[in-house]
Structures are given as C-alpha cells and as structure tokens.
Amino acid sequence: MSDLKYLFEPRGVAIIGASHNPEKIGYQVVDNIKNGGYRGGIYPVNPRGGRVAGIDACGSIFEVVGDVDIAVIAVPAVHVFDTVKGCARKNVKHLVIITSGFSEIGNTSEEKRIVAFARDHGMRVLGPNIFGIYSAKARLNATFGPQDIRPGGVSIVTQSGAIGISMIGKSKIENIGLASIVSVGNKSDIDEADLLEYIMDQDDSKMVLMYIEGIVRGEHLVEALVKATKKKPVVVIKSGRSKRGAMAAASHTGSLAGTDEVFDDIVKQCGVIRAEKIDEALDLCRFLADAPKPTGNSSVIITNGGGVGVMAADASEKYGVGLYDNQVALRDAFGGEVPDFGSTKNPVDLTGAATAKDYDGALGVALKDKRIGSVICLGCETSMFDAEKFAGVVTKKYDAYKKKKPIVFSVFGGEAVEKGISRLRREGIPIFGDVYDAVSCMGALYSYHRDREHNSGVIPEVNFDERAVKGIVGAAKAKGRHFLFAHEAQEIMGAVGITVPRSRVARDIDTAVKCAQDIGYPVAMKVVSKEIIHKSDVGGVLLDLDNDDEVLAAYESIMHSCREAVPNAHIEGVEVAEMVQSGVETIVGARRDRAFGPIVMFGLGGIYVEVMKDVSFRVYPLSTVEAMSMISETKTYPLLLGVRGDERKDIDSVVSAIMKLGAVIKGCPDISDIEINPLMVYDQGQGIKAVDVRILLGGDNS
Ligand code: ACO
C-alpha cells in the first residue's frame, strides 16, 4: 500500500521560502497554489512575515496553525537541512524540495543527510531539484510552472524538470487534461516506482506518462510497471540511449546489454508502450486516456486515396494493427457506400470523388458493424473534399462513438485542412496530419489490450546444486581470480544440469593422448591458463584432431605458440574435449545488471554475435511463456522452428537453460556474468550442448 495519499491530497501546504518578490520561485509557487483553486490551508513561510501573493505569511513553520501535509521548500540549499528539521517538529508528512544544488552537482552527502533525517522523522522527500507537484484531485498546483492546468485523465511523472514544465504548457495547447504531474528530480527518496504504485490505484488517472533519464532501483520499477500496466496504459520516454555502460563489459552479454537494449526489452516485458519523442508520447496520451477497448481484433481503413490507404496498411503491419479481411462481409457492408470504381476491400476506397456525405455513410457502417474492431479514417484534399464539411462529419461521428469504438483520423492537404486538424485536435479528437502517427496510436491501443490479456504464465522454481556452484566459485575467488577456467565452468554446468562436451585437462603430452583415446576421436584441444583469455588469438585452440599423432603435434604446437605469445603465462595444461556435432548455434547469457538486477539474454550464437546483435533480454525471474517470447522475437527463431525441411529444434531445452543461468545469477551473488556461446541446439528431444562457457566473478558489471 502506497503511503503517498497526502502528497496528492494534502490538507495543508506550507511554502517555505515564500518570497515577496513575484519574480522568485517561492512567490510563484504560492501564487499558483492560490490561483489553482486549492481548498486546503495555504501557509507561506517567510522570516520577514508580511503578505505573499495576497496571503499572510508566517514567520516560521511553528507559527502555522493548521496541519501541514506538504512543505514545499524553496530556500537556498545551505538552509534546507535546518528547514527540514523544523518540518519534522511540525509533523509534516511530505517534503517537496524544489531547491537545486545537491547530488546533481556532486553535493550528495548533504542530500543523503536530509533524506536520512526526513525518513527518521517519518517524512518522505520528493526531489530535490524539482519543479513541484500538480494534483487535479486536490486542485493543487504546487509548481512554479504554468498557472492554469487543464484537469483530466493523464498522470505524468518526469525526471526532467524543464521537460515536465514544457509538457504542462504543451498539454494545455493540445487540450490534454492532467490528473497529476510530478517532478522527481534527483529521486533521493520518492522515485518513479513509488509514484506509479500510488497512481495505478487512482481512478481519476486513466493513463501514465513517464519521462525517465537514469534508472536507479530497476527491480522496484519493473515490479511497479508490471502491476500498473494491468490496470492502465503506461507510456515511457527514456532518453540517454547510450552504450556507455556496456563499453567495459568483458562478456558478449555485457557488451550487448547496452542500457537501451535492455531497457527496451524489459519495458516490453512489463507491457509498457515506449515512445521516442515527446510529441509522439503526448499523442499517445491523448488517445489512450480516452479510447475505449477495440470491439474486435481488426480494423477497417476508410480512405479517398489509394496511396494513403496503402501507407496506412503498411503502418498497420508495422504497429501491429490487424486489418479486417473478410471480403464477403466487407462487400456486404460497404457495397452501398462505395462507387463501382472504388473498392470495398480493406482499405475501403471511396475514391477521389468522395464527399463528406460519402464519409458520413461509410463511417456510419464501419462504426456500427460489430465485426469491425476499430476504424482508421483517412482523407486527402481534393476538389470534392470540403475540409469544413469533413470536419463536421468527424466531430459528429467521434462524439457519437468515442466511448464505443476506437477511431483515428488522418488528413493530408493544404491550409484549410491544416487549420481543420488544429481545431479538431483542440477539441480532443485524435486527428493527425501523418498517417503513421494515427496508426501508431491505434497500434499502441491494441498492444496495450493484448498485453493486458496476455497470460504471462507462472514463474517456475529452478533448482540446482547451489553448494557445488558456490564451492567452485569460492575456491577461484580465494586464488584471486575474477573468472573461472573452462573446466570449472563446465563443472558448474554439471551442477545446474546443462550438458557439456566430454573433456579432461591433461598436464603432460602422454596424458593428452590418453584423454583423447578415452573421449574418442575426433577431439579439440585448448590451452588452460589464467593469463590467456582469448585462446584462439594466441594459437591456444586446435580442432578436429583425428588420431594420436595429431594430438601429440597439437600439444606441442599449443605449448609453443602460447609460450611465445604470452611468455609470462603460467600454463596449467591443455583441455582435451570431444568435437561437438553441429546444431543451431545460439548464445544464452545471464548477468547482474546494475539497475535491473539479474537479467537473461538469448540470441544467435557463434563468432559474429556482436556483429549480428540478434539478441533479446528479460529480467529474471521470468515465466516460461516470457522466455518463449524472448526466443521468438529474435531472427534466430525460425532456425529453431526448422527451415528448409529441417526438424524443429529442442526449444524447451533452450528455455530451461535460460532459466538455469538466471537462477545461478540470482542465487550466487559472486557470479556477475555467465554465458554459453555457442549453445548448440539439436533436434527436438536431442537436447542442447554448452560448447563454450564463460563465467566472470565480481560485483556489478553494468
Ligand atoms: N525560511 C523561510 N524563508 C526563507 C528562509 C528560511 N529559512 N531563508 C530564506 N527565506 C526567504 C528569503 O527571505 C526569500 O524571501 P524574500 O525574497 O521575500 O526575501 C525567499 O525565502 C527566497 O530566498 P532567496 O535567498 O531569495 O533564494 P532564491 O529565491 O534566490 O533561491 C531557490 C531559492 C529558488 C530555492 C534556489 O536556491 C534554487 O535552488 N533555484 C533552482 C531551482 C530549480 O531550478 N529547481 C529545479 C526545477 S526543475 C527545472 O529544471 C525547471
């Protein structure tokens, strides 16, 4: 249960640092609260007393007579801690610290001191470094942003103050109503996940838009997102699409797990809709806050132009909007509305001769027909197309059906059309100049409802021999190593139940031959040395050795090349291993992500992993259904299904390997990365083989 009720519905608000100067933030906050229609107690606090924005100011918080649920703090950073101490004595519940000058400029200790004190005294901290909070429910505009905010159904949580303030302005012009907008700034205490947990249960909020820059408590955010998206749509804009975090990574999983790739897949896992641009996000907000659930799985496109119709069909494929394709039903339904030279196929083409009346007829049919789940209505300016009359039809149909069936409009043309679009948008109608913008909104609506109904399945319990794994890892760490040797990694595979090629380490040439005979020809040989990580690069790997003579020669060649290339290396011996039969080469990995905790990866394996980048990620734990979806969204998936007459491969074993690696990372904090490449996948029922296993030890690697 979230404890943020009084942040959104305070009974009294003190503004500490309420300035007499209208140019100052402390004044503007008081003025906004007063003019926003807040009905609780408004208590400006200024040591000089007087009146601020027409309200009597108290000399200190102790002079305030009523209860104070929120203290908005707008005094310089050096005074914030003392102010917070006063708030504790006044039993304030929430501190909204607008002041900048804390962790964002390296003053982290002062920020920590304030938060620790606040938490010790039962207060929660929003900020610092924020523009404040707006809550429609309380008619509270405790921000220094624009004054009149339009109340409505969209809740915005933003890490960037400037973007948040701009969004208030933009939502006003676009006539998008807000249920709340909260600035989280430095997220010293209250973060996006806390706010989401509160907002998801508020009926006045129909959807949530989040602007995120950096993620700190990723596991908490994932939990909140999973719960929230079951209740309402969540759109996320995340900036900072950099690969910086991945640069230093020592495994493929690490280098492929750039912050953005991981984030993208994880938000998908949580059922979140991701927007790249602010305008796109606001369009989604307007549409998703009001749109009813589609009445069926597929949509009908109505157009007066073949070209835009085809573009909309392409966009529908791109954004996952199914198109209704029962040709007989379409002919029956639209036959009376479409001229002989038009088309009743979907897109329904009314032709360039279409008038507003024709649109009225065709839209009427599409909106009434129960088999049609939603409507995409397109128009191109022609001499027959009267923008004014068309706008009249749009308004009439939208008003009549806005609660019954989703509909989006896109019109393309000159000045009259552009003016019409602006006017209709201001009225809250989802109309766009670009076809793709219209269809992407419809796609987001379908995707939201699909994800909501999608049963993400049960998370299975994964057991493995934890003692054995920890024993191997502990021994390696005791020797100061940050990785495991191949044979140790193989032992770990044994402990978790993933098959590896038969192999043994030989410490002299005669034993190498004996090992090869025992394993059976052909064999592979690899150098074992903690100083040599990239074995092939120094001639430390030889494959397809067919007899004793080849093994003898290989042993000498490996020793010679490795000693020459890395003279100081301590060579423990040579690993002699079974040559593995070919199968589909995949990669399976797991690592501890700094923000999200344990994550798992699946993709196309082999030496071109980082070139092809055909990988997907999920947070662990996950259900087998989710693991399947992770596999099926890669381009490698058809290879596992069997192409050109090939048998289907053992996908269940791959799912099981993903689960096992995730469980090892979660259960053994000393392991930071674990990766199998290639993981050979054989025909259904024939299992998998972990050919090369790399395990890194240590803490976070992101
Ligand atoms: N208790 C009560 N009032 C006090 C106290 C106190 N302990 N100390 C000072 N005051 C009063 C002052 O007397 C003054 O009132 P006055 O103008 O009537 O004399 C008022 O509080 C403000 O104090 P100033 O010292 O004038 O501080 P100023 O207003 O210049 O700056 C502020 C304070 C706004 C908090 C500043 O330090 C700051 O951090 N600015 C940046 C804020 C920001 O950008 N936040 C991120 C927003 S998000 C985005 O990027 C858009």
Coordinates of N, CA and C in Angstrom, one line a residue, residues 127-243:
G127 N 12.1 15.0 -4.6 CA 13.2 15.9 -5.1 C 14.5 15.5 -4.4
P128 N 15.4 16.4 -4.2 CA 15.3 17.8 -4.5 C 15.5 18.1 -6.0
N129 N 15.6 19.4 -6.4 CA 15.9 19.8 -7.8 C 14.7 19.5 -8.6
I130 N 13.5 19.9 -8.2 CA 12.3 19.7 -8.9 C 11.5 21.0 -9.1
F131 N 10.4 20.8 -10.0 CA 9.5 22.0 -10.1 C 8.3 21.9 -9.3
G132 N 8.1 20.7 -8.6 CA 7.0 20.6 -7.7 C 6.0 19.5 -8.2
I133 N 4.7 19.7 -7.7 CA 3.7 18.7 -8.0 C 2.4 19.3 -8.3
Y134 N 1.7 18.8 -9.2 CA 0.3 19.2 -9.5 C -0.6 18.0 -9.3
S135 N -1.7 18.2 -8.6 CA -2.7 17.1 -8.4 C -4.1 17.6 -8.6
A136 N -4.7 17.1 -9.7 CA -6.1 17.6 -10.0 C -7.1 17.3 -8.9
K137 N -6.9 16.2 -8.3 CA -7.9 15.8 -7.3 C -7.9 16.8 -6.2
A138 N -6.8 17.4 -5.8 CA -6.8 18.4 -4.7 C -6.8 19.8 -5.3
R139 N -6.9 19.9 -6.6 CA -6.8 21.2 -7.3 C -5.5 22.0 -6.8
L140 N -4.5 21.2 -6.7 CA -3.2 21.7 -6.1 C -2.2 21.9 -7.2
N141 N -1.8 23.1 -7.5 CA -0.7 23.4 -8.4 C 0.5 23.9 -7.6
A142 N 1.2 23.0 -7.0 CA 2.4 23.4 -6.1 C 3.6 23.4 -7.0
T143 N 3.6 24.1 -8.1 CA 4.8 24.1 -9.0 C 5.1 25.6 -9.3
F144 N 6.2 25.8 -10.0 CA 6.5 27.1 -10.5 C 6.4 27.1 -12.0
G145 N 5.5 26.2 -12.5 CA 5.2 26.1 -13.9 C 4.0 27.0 -14.3
P146 N 3.4 26.7 -15.5 CA 2.2 27.5 -15.9 C 1.1 27.4 -14.9
Q147 N 0.2 28.5 -14.9 CA -0.8 28.5 -13.9 C -2.0 27.6 -14.2
D148 N -2.7 27.9 -15.3 CA -3.9 27.1 -15.4 C -3.7 25.8 -16.2
I149 N -3.7 24.7 -15.4 CA -3.5 23.4 -16.0 C -4.9 22.8 -16.2
R150 N -5.0 22.1 -17.3 CA -6.4 21.5 -17.6 C -6.5 20.2 -16.9
P151 N -7.4 20.0 -16.0 CA -7.6 18.7 -15.3 C -8.1 17.7 -16.3
G152 N -7.7 16.4 -16.1 CA -8.1 15.4 -17.0 C -7.5 14.0 -16.5
G153 N -7.3 13.1 -17.5 CA -7.0 11.7 -17.1 C -5.6 11.3 -17.2
V154 N -4.6 12.2 -17.6 CA -3.2 11.8 -17.8 C -2.4 12.1 -16.5
S155 N -1.7 11.2 -16.0 CA -0.7 11.4 -15.0 C 0.7 11.4 -15.5
I156 N 1.5 12.4 -15.2 CA 2.9 12.5 -15.8 C 3.9 12.4 -14.6
V157 N 4.9 11.6 -14.8 CA 6.0 11.5 -13.8 C 7.2 11.8 -14.6
T158 N 8.0 12.8 -14.2 CA 9.1 13.2 -15.0 C 10.4 13.5 -14.2
Q159 N 11.5 13.0 -14.8 CA 12.7 13.2 -14.1 C 13.3 14.5 -14.5
S160 N 13.0 15.0 -15.7 CA 13.5 16.3 -16.2 C 12.5 17.4 -15.8
G161 N 12.9 18.4 -15.1 CA 12.1 19.5 -14.7 C 11.7 20.3 -15.9
A162 N 12.7 20.6 -16.7 CA 12.4 21.5 -17.8 C 11.4 20.8 -18.8
I163 N 11.6 19.5 -19.1 CA 10.7 18.9 -20.0 C 9.3 18.8 -19.4
G164 N 9.3 18.5 -18.1 CA 8.0 18.5 -17.4 C 7.2 19.8 -17.5
I165 N 7.9 20.9 -17.2 CA 7.2 22.2 -17.3 C 6.7 22.4 -18.7
S166 N 7.6 22.1 -19.7 CA 7.1 22.2 -21.1 C 5.9 21.4 -21.4
M167 N 5.9 20.2 -20.8 CA 4.8 19.3 -21.1 C 3.5 19.9 -20.6
I168 N 3.6 20.6 -19.4 CA 2.4 21.2 -18.9 C 1.8 22.2 -20.0
G169 N 2.8 23.0 -20.5 CA 2.3 24.0 -21.5 C 1.8 23.4 -22.7
K170 N 2.5 22.3 -23.2 CA 2.1 21.7 -24.4 C 0.8 20.9 -24.3
S171 N 0.6 20.3 -23.1 CA -0.7 19.6 -22.9 C -1.8 20.6 -22.9
K172 N -1.6 21.8 -22.4 CA -2.6 22.8 -22.4 C -3.0 23.2 -23.8
I173 N -2.0 23.4 -24.7 CA -2.3 23.8 -26.1 C -3.1 22.6 -26.7
E174 N -2.6 21.4 -26.5 CA -3.1 20.3 -27.1 C -4.4 19.8 -26.5
N175 N -4.8 20.5 -25.4 CA -6.1 20.2 -24.8 C -6.1 18.8 -24.1
I176 N -4.9 18.4 -23.6 CA -4.8 17.1 -22.9 C -4.9 17.4 -21.4
G177 N -5.9 16.8 -20.8 CA -6.1 17.0 -19.4 C -5.2 16.2 -18.5
L178 N -4.8 16.8 -17.4 CA -3.8 16.1 -16.5 C -4.5 15.7 -15.2
A179 N -4.3 14.5 -14.7 CA -4.7 14.1 -13.4 C -3.6 14.5 -12.4
S180 N -2.4 14.4 -12.8 CA -1.3 14.9 -11.9 C 0.0 15.0 -12.8
I181 N 0.9 15.8 -12.3 CA 2.2 15.8 -12.9 C 3.2 16.0 -11.7
V182 N 4.2 15.1 -11.7 CA 5.1 15.1 -10.6 C 6.5 15.1 -11.1
S183 N 7.3 16.0 -10.5 CA 8.7 16.1 -10.9 C 9.5 15.3 -9.9
V184 N 10.4 14.3 -10.3 CA 11.1 13.5 -9.3 C 12.6 14.0 -9.1
G185 N 13.1 14.8 -10.1 CA 14.4 15.3 -9.9 C 15.5 14.3 -9.6
N186 N 16.1 14.6 -8.4 CA 17.2 13.7 -8.0 C 16.8 12.3 -7.4
K187 N 15.5 12.1 -7.3 CA 14.9 10.9 -6.8 C 15.6 10.4 -5.5
S188 N 15.9 11.4 -4.6 CA 16.7 11.0 -3.4 C 15.9 10.0 -2.5
D189 N 14.6 10.1 -2.6 CA 13.7 9.2 -1.8 C 12.6 8.6 -2.7
I190 N 11.6 9.5 -2.9 CA 10.4 9.0 -3.7 C 10.9 8.9 -5.2
D191 N 10.7 7.8 -5.8 CA 11.1 7.7 -7.2 C 9.9 7.3 -8.1
E192 N 10.1 7.1 -9.4 CA 9.0 6.8 -10.3 C 8.2 5.6 -9.9
A193 N 8.8 4.6 -9.3 CA 8.1 3.4 -9.0 C 7.2 3.6 -7.8
D194 N 7.6 4.4 -6.8 CA 6.7 4.8 -5.7 C 5.5 5.5 -6.2
L195 N 5.7 6.4 -7.1 CA 4.6 7.3 -7.6 C 3.7 6.4 -8.4
L196 N 4.3 5.5 -9.2 CA 3.4 4.6 -10.1 C 2.5 3.7 -9.2
E197 N 3.1 3.2 -8.1 CA 2.3 2.4 -7.2 C 1.1 3.1 -6.6
Y198 N 1.3 4.4 -6.4 CA 0.1 5.2 -5.9 C -0.8 5.5 -7.1
I199 N -0.3 6.0 -8.2 CA -1.2 6.4 -9.3 C -2.0 5.3 -9.9
M200 N -1.4 4.1 -9.9 CA -2.1 3.0 -10.6 C -3.5 2.7 -9.9
D201 N -3.6 3.0 -8.7 CA -4.9 2.7 -8.0 C -5.8 3.9 -8.0
Q202 N -5.5 5.0 -8.6 CA -6.3 6.2 -8.6 C -7.2 6.2 -9.9
D203 N -8.5 6.2 -9.6 CA -9.5 6.2 -10.7 C -9.4 7.4 -11.6
D204 N -9.1 8.5 -11.1 CA -9.1 9.7 -11.9 C -7.9 9.7 -12.9
S205 N -7.0 8.8 -12.7 CA -5.8 8.8 -13.7 C -6.1 7.6 -14.6
K206 N -6.3 7.9 -15.9 CA -6.6 6.9 -16.9 C -5.4 6.3 -17.5
M207 N -4.3 7.0 -17.5 CA -3.0 6.5 -18.1 C -1.8 7.3 -17.5
V208 N -0.7 6.7 -17.6 CA 0.5 7.3 -17.0 C 1.6 7.6 -18.1
L209 N 2.2 8.7 -18.1 CA 3.3 9.0 -19.0 C 4.5 9.2 -18.1
M210 N 5.6 8.5 -18.4 CA 6.8 8.7 -17.6 C 8.0 9.1 -18.5
Y211 N 8.7 10.2 -18.0 CA 9.9 10.6 -18.7 C 11.1 10.2 -17.8
I212 N 11.9 9.2 -18.3 CA 13.0 8.7 -17.4 C 14.3 9.0 -18.0
E213 N 15.3 9.4 -17.2 CA 16.7 9.5 -17.8 C 17.5 8.4 -17.3
G214 N 17.7 8.2 -16.0 CA 18.5 7.1 -15.5 C 17.7 6.3 -14.5
I215 N 18.0 5.0 -14.5 CA 17.2 4.1 -13.6 C 18.1 3.7 -12.5
V216 N 17.6 3.9 -11.3 CA 18.4 3.5 -10.1 C 17.8 2.2 -9.5
R217 N 16.6 2.2 -9.1 CA 16.0 1.0 -8.5 C 15.2 0.2 -9.5
G218 N 15.9 -0.4 -10.5 CA 15.2 -1.0 -11.6 C 14.3 -2.1 -11.2
E219 N 14.7 -2.9 -10.2 CA 13.9 -4.1 -9.9 C 12.6 -3.6 -9.3
H220 N 12.6 -2.5 -8.5 CA 11.4 -2.0 -8.0 C 10.5 -1.4 -9.1
L221 N 11.2 -0.7 -10.1 CA 10.4 -0.1 -11.2 C 9.7 -1.2 -12.0
V222 N 10.4 -2.3 -12.3 CA 9.8 -3.4 -13.0 C 8.6 -3.9 -12.3
E223 N 8.7 -4.2 -11.0 CA 7.6 -4.7 -10.2 C 6.4 -3.7 -10.4
A224 N 6.7 -2.4 -10.2 CA 5.6 -1.4 -10.3 C 5.0 -1.4 -11.7
L225 N 5.8 -1.5 -12.7 CA 5.3 -1.4 -14.1 C 4.4 -2.6 -14.4
V226 N 4.9 -3.8 -14.0 CA 4.1 -5.0 -14.3 C 2.7 -4.8 -13.7
K227 N 2.6 -4.3 -12.4 CA 1.3 -4.2 -11.8 C 0.5 -3.1 -12.4
A228 N 1.2 -2.0 -12.7 CA 0.5 -0.8 -13.3 C -0.1 -1.1 -14.6
T229 N 0.6 -1.8 -15.5 CA 0.1 -2.0 -16.9 C -1.1 -2.9 -16.9
K230 N -1.3 -3.6 -15.8 CA -2.5 -4.5 -15.8 C -3.7 -3.6 -15.5
K231 N -3.5 -2.4 -15.0 CA -4.6 -1.5 -14.7 C -4.8 -0.4 -15.6
K232 N -3.7 0.2 -16.2 CA -3.9 1.3 -17.1 C -2.7 1.4 -18.0
P233 N -2.8 2.0 -19.2 CA -1.7 2.1 -20.1 C -0.6 3.0 -19.5
V234 N 0.7 2.5 -19.7 CA 1.8 3.3 -19.3 C 2.7 3.6 -20.5
V235 N 3.0 4.8 -20.8 CA 3.9 5.2 -21.9 C 5.2 5.7 -21.2
V236 N 6.3 5.3 -21.8 CA 7.6 5.7 -21.2 C 8.4 6.3 -22.3
I237 N 9.0 7.5 -22.0 CA 10.0 8.1 -22.9 C 11.3 7.9 -22.0
K238 N 12.3 7.3 -22.6 CA 13.6 7.2 -21.9 C 14.6 7.8 -22.8
S239 N 15.3 8.8 -22.2 CA 16.4 9.3 -23.0 C 17.7 8.7 -22.5
G240 N 18.8 9.1 -23.1 CA 20.1 8.5 -22.7 C 20.3 7.2 -23.3
R241 N 20.1 7.1 -24.7 CA 20.2 5.8 -25.4 C 21.7 5.5 -25.7
S242 N 22.5 5.5 -24.6 CA 23.9 5.4 -24.9 C 24.4 4.0 -24.6
K243 N 25.5 3.6 -25.1 CA 26.1 2.3 -24.9 C 27.2 2.4 -23.9

